[in-house]
mmCIF file of C-alpha atoms in Angstrom:
data_model
loop_
_atom_site.group_PDB
_atom_site.id
_atom_site.type_symbol
_atom_site.label_atom_id
_atom_site.label_comp_id
_atom_site.label_asym_id
_atom_site.label_seq_id
_atom_site.Cartn_x
_atom_site.Cartn_y
_atom_site.Cartn_z
ATOM 1 C CA UNK A 1 -55.778 90.923 -21.735
ATOM 2 C CA UNK A 2 -57.383 87.634 -22.866
ATOM 3 C CA UNK A 3 -56.737 84.440 -20.908
ATOM 4 C CA UNK A 4 -56.306 80.803 -21.927
ATOM 5 C CA UNK A 5 -57.841 78.623 -19.242
ATOM 6 C CA UNK A 6 -56.566 75.074 -18.783
ATOM 7 C CA UNK A 7 -58.299 73.011 -16.136
ATOM 8 C CA UNK A 8 -58.591 69.446 -14.942
ATOM 9 C CA UNK A 9 -60.776 68.768 -11.924
ATOM 10 C CA UNK A 10 -59.963 71.629 -9.573
ATOM 11 C CA UNK A 11 -56.614 72.524 -11.184
ATOM 12 C CA UNK A 12 -56.435 75.503 -13.502
ATOM 13 C CA UNK A 13 -53.780 77.578 -15.209
ATOM 14 C CA UNK A 14 -54.409 80.925 -16.814
ATOM 15 C CA UNK A 15 -51.765 82.147 -19.216
ATOM 16 C CA UNK A 16 -52.137 85.709 -20.487
ATOM 17 C CA UNK A 17 -51.924 86.314 -24.206
ATOM 18 C CA UNK A 18 -49.579 89.026 -25.365
ATOM 19 C CA UNK A 19 -46.556 90.601 -23.769
ATOM 20 C CA UNK A 20 -46.438 90.545 -19.983
ATOM 21 C CA UNK A 21 -44.058 92.269 -17.591
ATOM 22 C CA UNK A 22 -40.831 90.481 -16.684
ATOM 23 C CA UNK A 23 -41.166 88.405 -13.495
ATOM 24 C CA UNK A 24 -38.526 90.313 -11.535
ATOM 25 C CA UNK A 25 -36.828 93.676 -11.256
ATOM 26 C CA UNK A 26 -33.606 92.320 -12.792
ATOM 27 C CA UNK A 27 -33.262 92.159 -16.557
ATOM 28 C CA UNK A 28 -34.855 88.939 -17.800
ATOM 29 C CA UNK A 29 -32.743 86.471 -19.773
ATOM 30 C CA UNK A 30 -33.776 86.545 -23.451
ATOM 31 C CA UNK A 31 -35.140 83.390 -25.044
ATOM 32 C CA UNK A 32 -33.056 82.304 -28.073
ATOM 33 C CA UNK A 33 -34.558 82.713 -31.534
ATOM 34 C CA UNK A 34 -36.489 79.619 -32.647
ATOM 35 C CA UNK A 35 -37.179 78.387 -29.104
ATOM 36 C CA UNK A 36 -39.866 78.233 -26.430
ATOM 37 C CA UNK A 37 -38.475 78.994 -22.971
ATOM 38 C CA UNK A 38 -39.743 78.882 -19.411
ATOM 39 C CA UNK A 39 -38.316 81.561 -17.129
ATOM 40 C CA UNK A 40 -37.382 80.935 -13.520
ATOM 41 C CA UNK A 41 -38.951 83.264 -10.938
ATOM 42 C CA UNK A 42 -35.741 85.339 -10.891
ATOM 43 C CA UNK A 43 -35.937 86.016 -14.642
ATOM 44 C CA UNK A 44 -33.268 83.539 -15.751
ATOM 45 C CA UNK A 45 -33.775 80.685 -18.186
ATOM 46 C CA UNK A 46 -32.177 77.338 -17.375
ATOM 47 C CA UNK A 47 -30.798 75.400 -20.354
ATOM 48 C CA UNK A 48 -33.138 72.483 -19.517
ATOM 49 C CA UNK A 49 -36.111 74.839 -20.033
ATOM 50 C CA UNK A 50 -35.215 75.893 -23.590
ATOM 51 C CA UNK A 51 -37.073 73.845 -26.208
ATOM 52 C CA UNK A 52 -36.310 73.857 -29.950
ATOM 53 C CA UNK A 53 -37.792 70.676 -31.425
ATOM 54 C CA UNK A 54 -41.446 70.066 -32.242
ATOM 55 C CA UNK A 55 -43.258 67.574 -30.047
ATOM 56 C CA UNK A 56 -43.704 66.985 -26.330
ATOM 57 C CA UNK A 57 -41.122 67.925 -23.717
ATOM 58 C CA UNK A 58 -41.577 66.742 -20.126
ATOM 59 C CA UNK A 59 -40.973 69.255 -17.333
ATOM 60 C CA UNK A 60 -39.121 68.585 -14.094
ATOM 61 C CA UNK A 61 -39.159 70.898 -11.061
ATOM 62 C CA UNK A 62 -41.038 73.650 -12.922
ATOM 63 C CA UNK A 63 -43.475 74.934 -10.299
ATOM 64 C CA UNK A 64 -44.911 78.226 -9.163
ATOM 65 C CA UNK A 65 -45.462 81.387 -11.149
ATOM 66 C CA UNK A 66 -43.508 81.340 -14.425
ATOM 67 C CA UNK A 67 -43.429 83.144 -17.736
ATOM 68 C CA UNK A 68 -43.430 81.103 -20.956
ATOM 69 C CA UNK A 69 -41.738 82.803 -23.910
ATOM 70 C CA UNK A 70 -42.577 81.851 -27.497
ATOM 71 C CA UNK A 71 -39.651 82.953 -29.658
ATOM 72 C CA UNK A 72 -40.296 80.456 -32.461
ATOM 73 C CA UNK A 73 -40.464 81.631 -36.048
ATOM 74 C CA UNK A 74 -42.829 80.898 -38.936
ATOM 75 C CA UNK A 75 -46.002 80.923 -36.846
ATOM 76 C CA UNK A 76 -45.006 77.918 -34.717
ATOM 77 C CA UNK A 77 -46.754 77.599 -31.362
ATOM 78 C CA UNK A 78 -46.887 75.708 -28.107
ATOM 79 C CA UNK A 79 -49.404 74.279 -25.680
ATOM 80 C CA UNK A 80 -49.170 73.289 -22.025
ATOM 81 C CA UNK A 81 -50.438 69.895 -20.839
ATOM 82 C CA UNK A 82 -51.260 68.472 -17.423
ATOM 83 C CA UNK A 83 -49.823 65.041 -18.275
ATOM 84 C CA UNK A 84 -46.353 63.941 -19.313
ATOM 85 C CA UNK A 85 -45.561 63.404 -23.012
ATOM 86 C CA UNK A 86 -48.212 65.910 -24.101
ATOM 87 C CA UNK A 87 -51.063 63.841 -22.644
ATOM 88 C CA UNK A 88 -53.959 64.680 -20.382
ATOM 89 C CA UNK A 89 -55.824 67.898 -20.723
ATOM 90 C CA UNK A 90 -53.948 70.494 -22.792
ATOM 91 C CA UNK A 91 -54.529 74.177 -23.403
ATOM 92 C CA UNK A 92 -55.051 75.649 -26.846
ATOM 93 C CA UNK A 93 -52.046 76.286 -29.075
ATOM 94 C CA UNK A 94 -50.528 79.744 -28.494
ATOM 95 C CA UNK A 95 -48.862 80.995 -31.687
ATOM 96 C CA UNK A 96 -48.217 84.679 -31.046
ATOM 97 C CA UNK A 97 -44.575 85.453 -30.298
ATOM 98 C CA UNK A 98 -43.766 86.989 -26.927
ATOM 99 C CA UNK A 99 -44.259 86.344 -23.247
ATOM 100 C CA UNK A 100 -47.213 84.456 -21.784
ATOM 101 C CA UNK A 101 -48.048 84.756 -18.121
ATOM 102 C CA UNK A 102 -47.004 84.754 -15.474
ATOM 103 C CA UNK A 103 -49.051 81.658 -14.705
ATOM 104 C CA UNK A 104 -48.923 78.885 -12.133
ATOM 105 C CA UNK A 105 -46.905 76.061 -13.701
ATOM 106 C CA UNK A 106 -47.347 73.673 -10.737
ATOM 107 C CA UNK A 107 -49.956 71.385 -12.371
ATOM 108 C CA UNK A 108 -48.228 71.467 -15.785
ATOM 109 C CA UNK A 109 -46.100 68.421 -16.687
ATOM 110 C CA UNK A 110 -45.265 68.986 -20.350
ATOM 111 C CA UNK A 111 -44.966 71.602 -23.055
ATOM 112 C CA UNK A 112 -45.670 70.675 -26.680
ATOM 113 C CA UNK A 113 -44.147 72.629 -29.581
ATOM 114 C CA UNK A 114 -46.228 72.594 -32.774
ATOM 115 C CA UNK A 115 -45.713 73.761 -36.364
#
C-alpha cells in the first residue's frame, strides 16, 4: 500500500491509498455519492463531516485516527491541509474513490475538494 506523507516541522500524516478496512467492528456508515466524508472512530459519519462543494472546508474537533472517504464522481479529489481555509502545507490531491487511512487527523485543520 502506497502512502501520502504530509508533514510540517515534526507533524506528519500518512494516508493510505486504496481501500482500507473499516475503523471498527460495527458496519461503517456509507458516504453519500458525490461527497468526501470523514468517519468518526466508531464508524459513523457526522453531518458536519460530509463535504459536497469544491473548495476548502475547515475542520472542528476532528482528531485522532480517522478514515477519509472519497465518494465524489467524475475524477474529483481532495487534499488535507495543516492550516485553515486550505492554507499551510497540504498533501497531494487524492482522486481515487474509496477509503483513505486510517490516519492521524490531529494536525489537519482543513480538507479541500478539487475538480
